[in-house]
PDB file of N, CA, C and O in Angstrom:
ATOM      1  N   UNK W 123     -19.055 -46.974 -93.206  1.00 56.00           N
ATOM      2  CA  UNK W 123     -19.181 -46.257 -91.953  1.00 56.00           C
ATOM      3  C   UNK W 123     -19.349 -47.230 -90.784  1.00 56.00           C
ATOM      4  O   UNK W 123     -18.727 -47.066 -89.755  1.00 56.00           O
ATOM      5  N   UNK W 124     -20.202 -48.230 -90.957  1.00 68.00           N
ATOM      6  CA  UNK W 124     -20.424 -49.199 -89.883  1.00 68.00           C
ATOM      7  C   UNK W 124     -19.164 -49.994 -89.583  1.00 68.00           C
ATOM      8  O   UNK W 124     -18.925 -50.363 -88.450  1.00 68.00           O
ATOM      9  N   UNK W 125     -18.365 -50.272 -90.620  1.00 74.00           N
ATOM     10  CA  UNK W 125     -17.167 -51.065 -90.413  1.00 74.00           C
ATOM     11  C   UNK W 125     -16.166 -50.344 -89.527  1.00 74.00           C
ATOM     12  O   UNK W 125     -15.539 -50.949 -88.669  1.00 74.00           O
ATOM     13  N   UNK W 126     -16.010 -49.033 -89.714  1.00 74.00           N
ATOM     14  CA  UNK W 126     -15.088 -48.273 -88.874  1.00 74.00           C
ATOM     15  C   UNK W 126     -15.577 -48.226 -87.431  1.00 74.00           C
ATOM     16  O   UNK W 126     -14.775 -48.279 -86.505  1.00 74.00           O
ATOM     17  N   UNK W 127     -16.883 -48.134 -87.253  1.00 79.00           N
ATOM     18  CA  UNK W 127     -17.433 -48.100 -85.903  1.00 79.00           C
ATOM     19  C   UNK W 127     -17.139 -49.403 -85.172  1.00 79.00           C
ATOM     20  O   UNK W 127     -16.975 -49.407 -83.958  1.00 79.00           O
ATOM     21  N   UNK W 128     -17.021 -50.495 -85.898  1.00 85.00           N
ATOM     22  CA  UNK W 128     -16.703 -51.786 -85.283  1.00 85.00           C
ATOM     23  C   UNK W 128     -15.197 -51.955 -85.082  1.00 85.00           C
ATOM     24  O   UNK W 128     -14.764 -52.399 -84.018  1.00 85.00           O
ATOM     25  N   UNK W 129     -14.384 -51.616 -86.077  1.00 91.00           N
ATOM     26  CA  UNK W 129     -12.967 -51.918 -86.038  1.00 91.00           C
ATOM     27  C   UNK W 129     -12.146 -50.985 -85.166  1.00 91.00           C
ATOM     28  O   UNK W 129     -11.137 -51.413 -84.593  1.00 91.00           O
ATOM     29  N   UNK W 130     -12.526 -49.739 -85.066  1.00 91.00           N
ATOM     30  CA  UNK W 130     -11.733 -48.793 -84.261  1.00 91.00           C
ATOM     31  C   UNK W 130     -11.672 -49.220 -82.793  1.00 91.00           C
ATOM     32  O   UNK W 130     -10.579 -49.293 -82.228  1.00 91.00           O
ATOM     33  N   UNK W 131     -12.800 -49.534 -82.127  1.00 92.00           N
ATOM     34  CA  UNK W 131     -12.693 -49.981 -80.731  1.00 92.00           C
ATOM     35  C   UNK W 131     -11.949 -51.307 -80.567  1.00 92.00           C
ATOM     36  O   UNK W 131     -11.228 -51.486 -79.585  1.00 92.00           O
ATOM     37  N   UNK W 132     -12.080 -52.212 -81.538  1.00 95.00           N
ATOM     38  CA  UNK W 132     -11.373 -53.496 -81.462  1.00 95.00           C
ATOM     39  C   UNK W 132      -9.862 -53.282 -81.537  1.00 95.00           C
ATOM     40  O   UNK W 132      -9.094 -53.849 -80.746  1.00 95.00           O
ATOM     41  N   UNK W 133      -9.435 -52.439 -82.466  1.00 96.00           N
ATOM     42  CA  UNK W 133      -8.001 -52.163 -82.600  1.00 96.00           C
ATOM     43  C   UNK W 133      -7.473 -51.439 -81.368  1.00 96.00           C
ATOM     44  O   UNK W 133      -6.390 -51.766 -80.866  1.00 96.00           O
ATOM     45  N   UNK W 134      -8.229 -50.486 -80.844  1.00 96.00           N
ATOM     46  CA  UNK W 134      -7.814 -49.763 -79.640  1.00 96.00           C
ATOM     47  C   UNK W 134      -7.720 -50.732 -78.462  1.00 96.00           C
ATOM     48  O   UNK W 134      -6.770 -50.670 -77.670  1.00 96.00           O
ATOM     49  N   UNK W 135      -8.669 -51.654 -78.337  1.00 97.00           N
ATOM     50  CA  UNK W 135      -8.640 -52.660 -77.266  1.00 97.00           C
ATOM     51  C   UNK W 135      -7.383 -53.521 -77.367  1.00 97.00           C
ATOM     52  O   UNK W 135      -6.682 -53.726 -76.369  1.00 97.00           O
ATOM     53  N   UNK W 136      -7.090 -54.024 -78.549  1.00 97.00           N
ATOM     54  CA  UNK W 136      -5.934 -54.911 -78.729  1.00 97.00           C
ATOM     55  C   UNK W 136      -4.629 -54.176 -78.442  1.00 97.00           C
ATOM     56  O   UNK W 136      -3.754 -54.697 -77.737  1.00 97.00           O
ATOM     57  N   UNK W 137      -4.500 -52.960 -78.947  1.00 97.00           N
ATOM     58  CA  UNK W 137      -3.264 -52.191 -78.733  1.00 97.00           C
ATOM     59  C   UNK W 137      -3.095 -51.832 -77.254  1.00 97.00           C
ATOM     60  O   UNK W 137      -2.009 -52.005 -76.683  1.00 97.00           O
ATOM     61  N   UNK W 138      -4.170 -51.366 -76.611  1.00 97.00           N
ATOM     62  CA  UNK W 138      -4.089 -50.987 -75.199  1.00 97.00           C
ATOM     63  C   UNK W 138      -3.733 -52.182 -74.324  1.00 97.00           C
ATOM     64  O   UNK W 138      -2.848 -52.096 -73.466  1.00 97.00           O
ATOM     65  N   UNK W 139      -4.402 -53.296 -74.548  1.00 96.00           N
ATOM     66  CA  UNK W 139      -4.143 -54.492 -73.757  1.00 96.00           C
ATOM     67  C   UNK W 139      -2.714 -54.985 -73.969  1.00 96.00           C
ATOM     68  O   UNK W 139      -2.024 -55.333 -73.006  1.00 96.00           O
ATOM     69  N   UNK W 140      -2.259 -54.986 -75.202  1.00 96.00           N
ATOM     70  CA  UNK W 140      -0.896 -55.445 -75.496  1.00 96.00           C
ATOM     71  C   UNK W 140       0.151 -54.551 -74.850  1.00 96.00           C
ATOM     72  O   UNK W 140       1.136 -55.049 -74.282  1.00 96.00           O
ATOM     73  N   UNK W 141      -0.048 -53.247 -74.936  1.00 97.00           N
ATOM     74  CA  UNK W 141       0.921 -52.307 -74.347  1.00 97.00           C
ATOM     75  C   UNK W 141       0.967 -52.468 -72.826  1.00 97.00           C
ATOM     76  O   UNK W 141       2.046 -52.463 -72.221  1.00 97.00           O
ATOM     77  N   UNK W 142      -0.192 -52.643 -72.194  1.00 96.00           N
ATOM     78  CA  UNK W 142      -0.207 -52.805 -70.738  1.00 96.00           C
ATOM     79  C   UNK W 142       0.457 -54.110 -70.308  1.00 96.00           C
ATOM     80  O   UNK W 142       1.202 -54.143 -69.324  1.00 96.00           O
ATOM     81  N   UNK W 143       0.189 -55.209 -71.020  1.00 94.00           N
ATOM     82  CA  UNK W 143       0.865 -56.469 -70.694  1.00 94.00           C
ATOM     83  C   UNK W 143       2.369 -56.364 -70.941  1.00 94.00           C
ATOM     84  O   UNK W 143       3.167 -56.904 -70.165  1.00 94.00           O
ATOM     85  N   UNK W 144       2.772 -55.672 -71.998  1.00 95.00           N
ATOM     86  CA  UNK W 144       4.192 -55.482 -72.272  1.00 95.00           C
ATOM     87  C   UNK W 144       4.861 -54.666 -71.168  1.00 95.00           C
ATOM     88  O   UNK W 144       5.950 -55.015 -70.707  1.00 95.00           O
ATOM     89  N   UNK W 145       4.200 -53.608 -70.730  1.00 95.00           N
ATOM     90  CA  UNK W 145       4.751 -52.794 -69.631  1.00 95.00           C
ATOM     91  C   UNK W 145       4.856 -53.622 -68.346  1.00 95.00           C
ATOM     92  O   UNK W 145       5.826 -53.491 -67.599  1.00 95.00           O
ATOM     93  N   UNK W 146       3.858 -54.449 -68.089  1.00 93.00           N
ATOM     94  CA  UNK W 146       3.908 -55.313 -66.913  1.00 93.00           C
ATOM     95  C   UNK W 146       5.067 -56.282 -66.970  1.00 93.00           C
ATOM     96  O   UNK W 146       5.717 -56.553 -65.958  1.00 93.00           O
ATOM     97  N   UNK W 147       5.347 -56.799 -68.153  1.00 90.00           N
ATOM     98  CA  UNK W 147       6.461 -57.743 -68.302  1.00 90.00           C
ATOM     99  C   UNK W 147       7.812 -57.025 -68.218  1.00 90.00           C
ATOM    100  O   UNK W 147       8.725 -57.506 -67.533  1.00 90.00           O
ATOM    101  N   UNK W 148       7.948 -55.898 -68.900  1.00 95.00           N
ATOM    102  CA  UNK W 148       9.230 -55.192 -68.933  1.00 95.00           C
ATOM    103  C   UNK W 148       9.606 -54.590 -67.591  1.00 95.00           C
ATOM    104  O   UNK W 148      10.772 -54.635 -67.182  1.00 95.00           O
ATOM    105  N   UNK W 149       8.630 -54.006 -66.891  1.00 95.00           N
ATOM    106  CA  UNK W 149       8.914 -53.309 -65.645  1.00 95.00           C
ATOM    107  C   UNK W 149       8.560 -54.128 -64.411  1.00 95.00           C
ATOM    108  O   UNK W 149       8.577 -53.608 -63.292  1.00 95.00           O
ATOM    109  N   UNK W 150       8.213 -55.399 -64.614  1.00 89.00           N
ATOM    110  CA  UNK W 150       7.917 -56.338 -63.530  1.00 89.00           C
ATOM    111  C   UNK W 150       6.810 -55.820 -62.609  1.00 89.00           C
ATOM    112  O   UNK W 150       6.934 -55.824 -61.392  1.00 89.00           O
ATOM    113  N   UNK W 151       5.713 -55.371 -63.208  1.00 90.00           N
ATOM    114  CA  UNK W 151       4.545 -54.905 -62.472  1.00 90.00           C
ATOM    115  C   UNK W 151       3.569 -56.071 -62.376  1.00 90.00           C
ATOM    116  O   UNK W 151       3.018 -56.509 -63.377  1.00 90.00           O
ATOM    117  N   UNK W 152       3.374 -56.584 -61.173  1.00 84.00           N
ATOM    118  CA  UNK W 152       2.576 -57.795 -60.984  1.00 84.00           C
ATOM    119  C   UNK W 152       1.131 -57.629 -61.435  1.00 84.00           C
ATOM    120  O   UNK W 152       0.534 -58.560 -61.951  1.00 84.00           O
ATOM    121  N   UNK W 153       0.554 -56.452 -61.226  1.00 87.00           N
ATOM    122  CA  UNK W 153      -0.857 -56.262 -61.575  1.00 87.00           C
ATOM    123  C   UNK W 153      -1.085 -56.108 -63.071  1.00 87.00           C
ATOM    124  O   UNK W 153      -2.221 -56.056 -63.515  1.00 87.00           O
ATOM    125  N   UNK W 154      -0.014 -56.067 -63.857  1.00 89.00           N
ATOM    126  CA  UNK W 154      -0.127 -55.953 -65.313  1.00 89.00           C
ATOM    127  C   UNK W 154       0.495 -57.136 -66.046  1.00 89.00           C
ATOM    128  O   UNK W 154       0.571 -57.118 -67.265  1.00 89.00           O
ATOM    129  N   UNK W 155       0.926 -58.153 -65.334  1.00 87.00           N
ATOM    130  CA  UNK W 155       1.572 -59.285 -65.979  1.00 87.00           C
ATOM    131  C   UNK W 155       0.550 -60.270 -66.512  1.00 87.00           C
ATOM    132  O   UNK W 155      -0.512 -60.474 -65.930  1.00 87.00           O
ATOM    133  N   UNK W 156       0.894 -60.911 -67.611  1.00 82.00           N
ATOM    134  CA  UNK W 156       0.026 -61.921 -68.208  1.00 82.00           C
ATOM    135  C   UNK W 156       0.009 -63.170 -67.345  1.00 82.00           C
ATOM    136  O   UNK W 156      -1.026 -63.774 -67.119  1.00 82.00           O
ATOM    137  N   UNK W 157       1.153 -63.570 -66.814  1.00 78.00           N
ATOM    138  CA  UNK W 157       1.235 -64.817 -66.069  1.00 78.00           C
ATOM    139  C   UNK W 157       2.229 -64.654 -64.931  1.00 78.00           C
ATOM    140  O   UNK W 157       3.376 -64.283 -65.157  1.00 78.00           O
ATOM    141  N   UNK W 158       1.789 -64.926 -63.715  1.00 70.00           N
ATOM    142  CA  UNK W 158       2.643 -64.845 -62.539  1.00 70.00           C
ATOM    143  C   UNK W 158       2.873 -66.258 -62.017  1.00 70.00           C
ATOM    144  O   UNK W 158       1.948 -67.058 -61.949  1.00 70.00           O
ATOM    145  N   UNK W 159       4.090 -66.541 -61.608  1.00 70.00           N
ATOM    146  CA  UNK W 159       4.420 -67.858 -61.070  1.00 70.00           C
ATOM    147  C   UNK W 159       5.373 -67.650 -59.910  1.00 70.00           C
ATOM    148  O   UNK W 159       6.407 -67.015 -60.060  1.00 70.00           O
ATOM    149  N   UNK W 160       5.009 -68.184 -58.743  1.00 74.00           N
ATOM    150  CA  UNK W 160       5.854 -68.045 -57.559  1.00 74.00           C
ATOM    151  C   UNK W 160       5.953 -69.381 -56.844  1.00 74.00           C
ATOM    152  O   UNK W 160       4.998 -70.140 -56.793  1.00 74.00           O
ATOM    153  N   UNK W 161       7.124 -69.643 -56.270  1.00 76.00           N
ATOM    154  CA  UNK W 161       7.276 -70.799 -55.402  1.00 76.00           C
ATOM    155  C   UNK W 161       7.058 -70.340 -53.969  1.00 76.00           C
ATOM    156  O   UNK W 161       7.545 -69.297 -53.553  1.00 76.00           O
ATOM    157  N   UNK W 162       6.301 -71.121 -53.207  1.00 79.00           N
ATOM    158  CA  UNK W 162       6.047 -70.776 -51.809  1.00 79.00           C
ATOM    159  C   UNK W 162       7.113 -71.399 -50.923  1.00 79.00           C
ATOM    160  O   UNK W 162       7.886 -72.263 -51.356  1.00 79.00           O
ATOM    161  N   UNK W 163       7.159 -70.978 -49.660  1.00 80.00           N
ATOM    162  CA  UNK W 163       8.195 -71.445 -48.749  1.00 80.00           C
ATOM    163  C   UNK W 163       8.020 -72.915 -48.368  1.00 80.00           C
ATOM    164  O   UNK W 163       8.974 -73.571 -47.977  1.00 80.00           O
ATOM    165  N   UNK W 164       6.804 -73.454 -48.480  1.00 83.00           N
ATOM    166  CA  UNK W 164       6.586 -74.850 -48.096  1.00 83.00           C
ATOM    167  C   UNK W 164       6.747 -75.806 -49.285  1.00 83.00           C
ATOM    168  O   UNK W 164       6.348 -76.959 -49.214  1.00 83.00           O
ATOM    169  N   UNK W 165       7.314 -75.360 -50.376  1.00 78.00           N
ATOM    170  CA  UNK W 165       7.597 -76.222 -51.515  1.00 78.00           C
ATOM    171  C   UNK W 165       6.520 -76.225 -52.578  1.00 78.00           C
ATOM    172  O   UNK W 165       6.667 -76.873 -53.601  1.00 78.00           O
ATOM    173  N   UNK W 166       5.452 -75.522 -52.378  1.00 81.00           N
ATOM    174  CA  UNK W 166       4.390 -75.444 -53.375  1.00 81.00           C
ATOM    175  C   UNK W 166       4.599 -74.288 -54.319  1.00 81.00           C
ATOM    176  O   UNK W 166       5.664 -73.667 -54.355  1.00 81.00           O
ATOM    177  N   UNK W 167       3.595 -74.005 -55.085  1.00 77.00           N
ATOM    178  CA  UNK W 167       3.697 -72.877 -56.002  1.00 77.00           C
ATOM    179  C   UNK W 167       2.323 -72.254 -56.186  1.00 77.00           C
ATOM    180  O   UNK W 167       1.292 -72.876 -55.948  1.00 77.00           O
ATOM    181  N   UNK W 168       2.332 -71.015 -56.569  1.00 76.00           N
ATOM    182  CA  UNK W 168       1.111 -70.288 -56.901  1.00 76.00           C
ATOM    183  C   UNK W 168       1.295 -69.656 -58.276  1.00 76.00           C
ATOM    184  O   UNK W 168       2.399 -69.291 -58.655  1.00 76.00           O
ATOM    185  N   UNK W 169       0.223 -69.563 -58.991  1.00 74.00           N
ATOM    186  CA  UNK W 169       0.295 -68.918 -60.294  1.00 74.00           C
ATOM    187  C   UNK W 169      -1.021 -68.218 -60.573  1.00 74.00           C
ATOM    188  O   UNK W 169      -2.038 -68.496 -59.939  1.00 74.00           O
ATOM    189  N   UNK W 170      -0.983 -67.309 -61.486  1.00 78.00           N
ATOM    190  CA  UNK W 170      -2.183 -66.565 -61.852  1.00 78.00           C
ATOM    191  C   UNK W 170      -1.841 -65.497 -62.866  1.00 78.00           C
ATOM    192  O   UNK W 170      -0.686 -65.292 -63.219  1.00 78.00           O
ATOM    193  N   UNK W 171      -2.853 -64.835 -63.331  1.00 82.00           N
ATOM    194  CA  UNK W 171      -2.662 -63.768 -64.301  1.00 82.00           C
ATOM    195  C   UNK W 171      -3.557 -62.598 -63.956  1.00 82.00           C
ATOM    196  O   UNK W 171      -4.492 -62.720 -63.181  1.00 82.00           O
ATOM    197  N   UNK W 172      -3.276 -61.482 -64.549  1.00 88.00           N
ATOM    198  CA  UNK W 172      -4.020 -60.272 -64.261  1.00 88.00           C
ATOM    199  C   UNK W 172      -5.020 -59.972 -65.371  1.00 88.00           C
ATOM    200  O   UNK W 172      -4.697 -60.076 -66.552  1.00 88.00           O
ATOM    201  N   UNK W 173      -6.215 -59.586 -64.973  1.00 91.00           N
ATOM    202  CA  UNK W 173      -7.234 -59.164 -65.931  1.00 91.00           C
ATOM    203  C   UNK W 173      -7.316 -57.646 -66.047  1.00 91.00           C
ATOM    204  O   UNK W 173      -8.119 -57.139 -66.828  1.00 91.00           O
ATOM    205  N   UNK W 174      -6.512 -56.933 -65.292  1.00 93.00           N
ATOM    206  CA  UNK W 174      -6.543 -55.474 -65.327  1.00 93.00           C
ATOM    207  C   UNK W 174      -6.322 -54.897 -66.726  1.00 93.00           C
ATOM    208  O   UNK W 174      -7.072 -54.012 -67.144  1.00 93.00           O
ATOM    209  N   UNK W 175      -5.323 -55.361 -67.497  1.00 95.00           N
ATOM    210  CA  UNK W 175      -5.152 -54.807 -68.846  1.00 95.00           C
ATOM    211  C   UNK W 175      -6.355 -55.059 -69.746  1.00 95.00           C
ATOM    212  O   UNK W 175      -6.691 -54.217 -70.580  1.00 95.00           O
ATOM    213  N   UNK W 176      -7.020 -56.194 -69.587  1.00 94.00           N
ATOM    214  CA  UNK W 176      -8.199 -56.484 -70.406  1.00 94.00           C
ATOM    215  C   UNK W 176      -9.339 -55.535 -70.049  1.00 94.00           C
ATOM    216  O   UNK W 176     -10.010 -54.993 -70.931  1.00 94.00           O
ATOM    217  N   UNK W 177      -9.534 -55.299 -68.768  1.00 95.00           N
ATOM    218  CA  UNK W 177     -10.590 -54.375 -68.327  1.00 95.00           C
ATOM    219  C   UNK W 177     -10.296 -52.962 -68.821  1.00 95.00           C
ATOM    220  O   UNK W 177     -11.184 -52.276 -69.346  1.00 95.00           O
ATOM    221  N   UNK W 178      -9.038 -52.516 -68.666  1.00 96.00           N
ATOM    222  CA  UNK W 178      -8.661 -51.188 -69.157  1.00 96.00           C
ATOM    223  C   UNK W 178      -8.824 -51.099 -70.666  1.00 96.00           C
ATOM    224  O   UNK W 178      -9.234 -50.067 -71.202  1.00 96.00           O
ATOM    225  N   UNK W 179      -8.500 -52.178 -71.373  1.00 96.00           N
ATOM    226  CA  UNK W 179      -8.667 -52.200 -72.824  1.00 96.00           C
ATOM    227  C   UNK W 179     -10.119 -52.033 -73.240  1.00 96.00           C
ATOM    228  O   UNK W 179     -10.425 -51.303 -74.180  1.00 96.00           O
ATOM    229  N   UNK W 180     -11.041 -52.722 -72.543  1.00 96.00           N
ATOM    230  CA  UNK W 180     -12.463 -52.561 -72.832  1.00 96.00           C
ATOM    231  C   UNK W 180     -12.922 -51.125 -72.585  1.00 96.00           C
ATOM    232  O   UNK W 180     -13.643 -50.541 -73.398  1.00 96.00           O
ATOM    233  N   UNK W 181     -12.506 -50.557 -71.467  1.00 97.00           N
ATOM    234  CA  UNK W 181     -12.919 -49.193 -71.127  1.00 97.00           C
ATOM    235  C   UNK W 181     -12.403 -48.197 -72.166  1.00 97.00           C
ATOM    236  O   UNK W 181     -13.166 -47.353 -72.659  1.00 97.00           O
ATOM    237  N   UNK W 182     -11.137 -48.296 -72.522  1.00 97.00           N
ATOM    238  CA  UNK W 182     -10.559 -47.387 -73.509  1.00 97.00           C
ATOM    239  C   UNK W 182     -11.206 -47.608 -74.875  1.00 97.00           C
ATOM    240  O   UNK W 182     -11.440 -46.651 -75.629  1.00 97.00           O
ATOM    241  N   UNK W 183     -11.547 -48.853 -75.214  1.00 95.00           N
ATOM    242  CA  UNK W 183     -12.242 -49.136 -76.472  1.00 95.00           C
ATOM    243  C   UNK W 183     -13.615 -48.482 -76.531  1.00 95.00           C
ATOM    244  O   UNK W 183     -14.005 -47.916 -77.554  1.00 95.00           O
ATOM    245  N   UNK W 184     -14.367 -48.563 -75.426  1.00 95.00           N
ATOM    246  CA  UNK W 184     -15.679 -47.914 -75.382  1.00 95.00           C
ATOM    247  C   UNK W 184     -15.552 -46.395 -75.468  1.00 95.00           C
ATOM    248  O   UNK W 184     -16.352 -45.734 -76.135  1.00 95.00           O
ATOM    249  N   UNK W 185     -14.548 -45.843 -74.814  1.00 96.00           N
ATOM    250  CA  UNK W 185     -14.329 -44.397 -74.889  1.00 96.00           C
ATOM    251  C   UNK W 185     -13.968 -43.990 -76.316  1.00 96.00           C
ATOM    252  O   UNK W 185     -14.465 -42.976 -76.826  1.00 96.00           O
ATOM    253  N   UNK W 186     -13.111 -44.777 -76.978  1.00 94.00           N
ATOM    254  CA  UNK W 186     -12.735 -44.468 -78.359  1.00 94.00           C
ATOM    255  C   UNK W 186     -13.952 -44.537 -79.282  1.00 94.00           C
ATOM    256  O   UNK W 186     -14.107 -43.691 -80.174  1.00 94.00           O
ATOM    257  N   UNK W 187     -14.820 -45.520 -79.073  1.00 92.00           N
ATOM    258  CA  UNK W 187     -16.030 -45.624 -79.894  1.00 92.00           C
ATOM    259  C   UNK W 187     -16.950 -44.430 -79.662  1.00 92.00           C
ATOM    260  O   UNK W 187     -17.512 -43.867 -80.604  1.00 92.00           O
ATOM    261  N   UNK W 188     -17.095 -44.016 -78.415  1.00 93.00           N
ATOM    262  CA  UNK W 188     -17.953 -42.875 -78.085  1.00 93.00           C
ATOM    263  C   UNK W 188     -17.413 -41.596 -78.728  1.00 93.00           C
ATOM    264  O   UNK W 188     -18.162 -40.809 -79.305  1.00 93.00           O
ATOM    265  N   UNK W 189     -16.089 -41.402 -78.655  1.00 93.00           N
ATOM    266  CA  UNK W 189     -15.481 -40.222 -79.266  1.00 93.00           C
ATOM    267  C   UNK W 189     -15.658 -40.256 -80.782  1.00 93.00           C
ATOM    268  O   UNK W 189     -16.001 -39.244 -81.402  1.00 93.00           O
ATOM    269  N   UNK W 190     -15.443 -41.418 -81.390  1.00 90.00           N
ATOM    270  CA  UNK W 190     -15.591 -41.541 -82.841  1.00 90.00           C
ATOM    271  C   UNK W 190     -17.019 -41.243 -83.280  1.00 90.00           C
ATOM    272  O   UNK W 190     -17.246 -40.513 -84.242  1.00 90.00           O
ATOM    273  N   UNK W 191     -17.995 -41.784 -82.558  1.00 89.00           N
ATOM    274  CA  UNK W 191     -19.393 -41.547 -82.923  1.00 89.00           C
ATOM    275  C   UNK W 191     -19.786 -40.087 -82.727  1.00 89.00           C
ATOM    276  O   UNK W 191     -20.503 -39.523 -83.551  1.00 89.00           O
ATOM    277  N   UNK W 192     -19.322 -39.473 -81.637  1.00 90.00           N
ATOM    278  CA  UNK W 192     -19.686 -38.078 -81.397  1.00 90.00           C
ATOM    279  C   UNK W 192     -19.033 -37.144 -82.431  1.00 90.00           C
ATOM    280  O   UNK W 192     -19.662 -36.203 -82.893  1.00 90.00           O
ATOM    281  N   UNK W 193     -17.804 -37.408 -82.812  1.00 89.00           N
ATOM    282  CA  UNK W 193     -17.153 -36.589 -83.836  1.00 89.00           C
ATOM    283  C   UNK W 193     -17.806 -36.793 -85.192  1.00 89.00           C
ATOM    284  O   UNK W 193     -17.958 -35.850 -85.963  1.00 89.00           O
ATOM    285  N   UNK W 194     -18.192 -38.025 -85.473  1.00 84.00           N
ATOM    286  CA  UNK W 194     -18.837 -38.324 -86.738  1.00 84.00           C
ATOM    287  C   UNK W 194     -20.215 -37.675 -86.811  1.00 84.00           C
ATOM    288  O   UNK W 194     -20.619 -37.187 -87.850  1.00 84.00           O
ATOM    289  N   UNK W 195     -20.918 -37.646 -85.699  1.00 82.00           N
ATOM    290  CA  UNK W 195     -22.240 -37.002 -85.651  1.00 82.00           C
ATOM    291  C   UNK W 195     -22.102 -35.500 -85.858  1.00 82.00           C
ATOM    292  O   UNK W 195     -22.912 -34.884 -86.538  1.00 82.00           O
ATOM    293  N   UNK W 196     -21.065 -34.889 -85.286  1.00 82.00           N
ATOM    294  CA  UNK W 196     -20.850 -33.455 -85.447  1.00 82.00           C
ATOM    295  C   UNK W 196     -20.458 -33.094 -86.872  1.00 82.00           C
ATOM    296  O   UNK W 196     -20.793 -32.011 -87.344  1.00 82.00           O
ATOM    297  N   UNK W 197     -19.769 -33.980 -87.565  1.00 80.00           N
ATOM    298  CA  UNK W 197     -19.370 -33.702 -88.950  1.00 80.00           C
ATOM    299  C   UNK W 197     -20.546 -33.778 -89.902  1.00 80.00           C
ATOM    300  O   UNK W 197     -20.599 -33.054 -90.880  1.00 80.00           O
ATOM    301  N   UNK W 198     -21.492 -34.668 -89.648  1.00 75.00           N
ATOM    302  CA  UNK W 198     -22.631 -34.818 -90.558  1.00 75.00           C
ATOM    303  C   UNK W 198     -23.708 -33.800 -90.269  1.00 75.00           C
ATOM    304  O   UNK W 198     -24.543 -33.534 -91.127  1.00 75.00           O
ATOM    305  N   UNK W 199     -23.723 -33.234 -89.076  1.00 64.00           N
ATOM    306  CA  UNK W 199     -24.772 -32.265 -88.731  1.00 64.00           C
ATOM    307  C   UNK W 199     -24.476 -30.875 -89.261  1.00 64.00           C
ATOM    308  O   UNK W 199     -23.517 -30.498 -89.737  1.00 64.00           O
TER     309      UNK W 199
END
């Protein structure tokens, strides 16, 4: 029982984060891309990555854990 409580949110986090980064790459959404690289007009460059998919993954993982625990509590009661 404890193992499922640990693994379900981890798997949901990994899948959610991966899907969001994939969507950012496929549809060219800057706020969902893993790595952004741009050349500036003065010959320099800027780069960076987005943490939005990671944050969304954590939130969805916590929600999945809460739902799993509440359903499990209702089944045992």
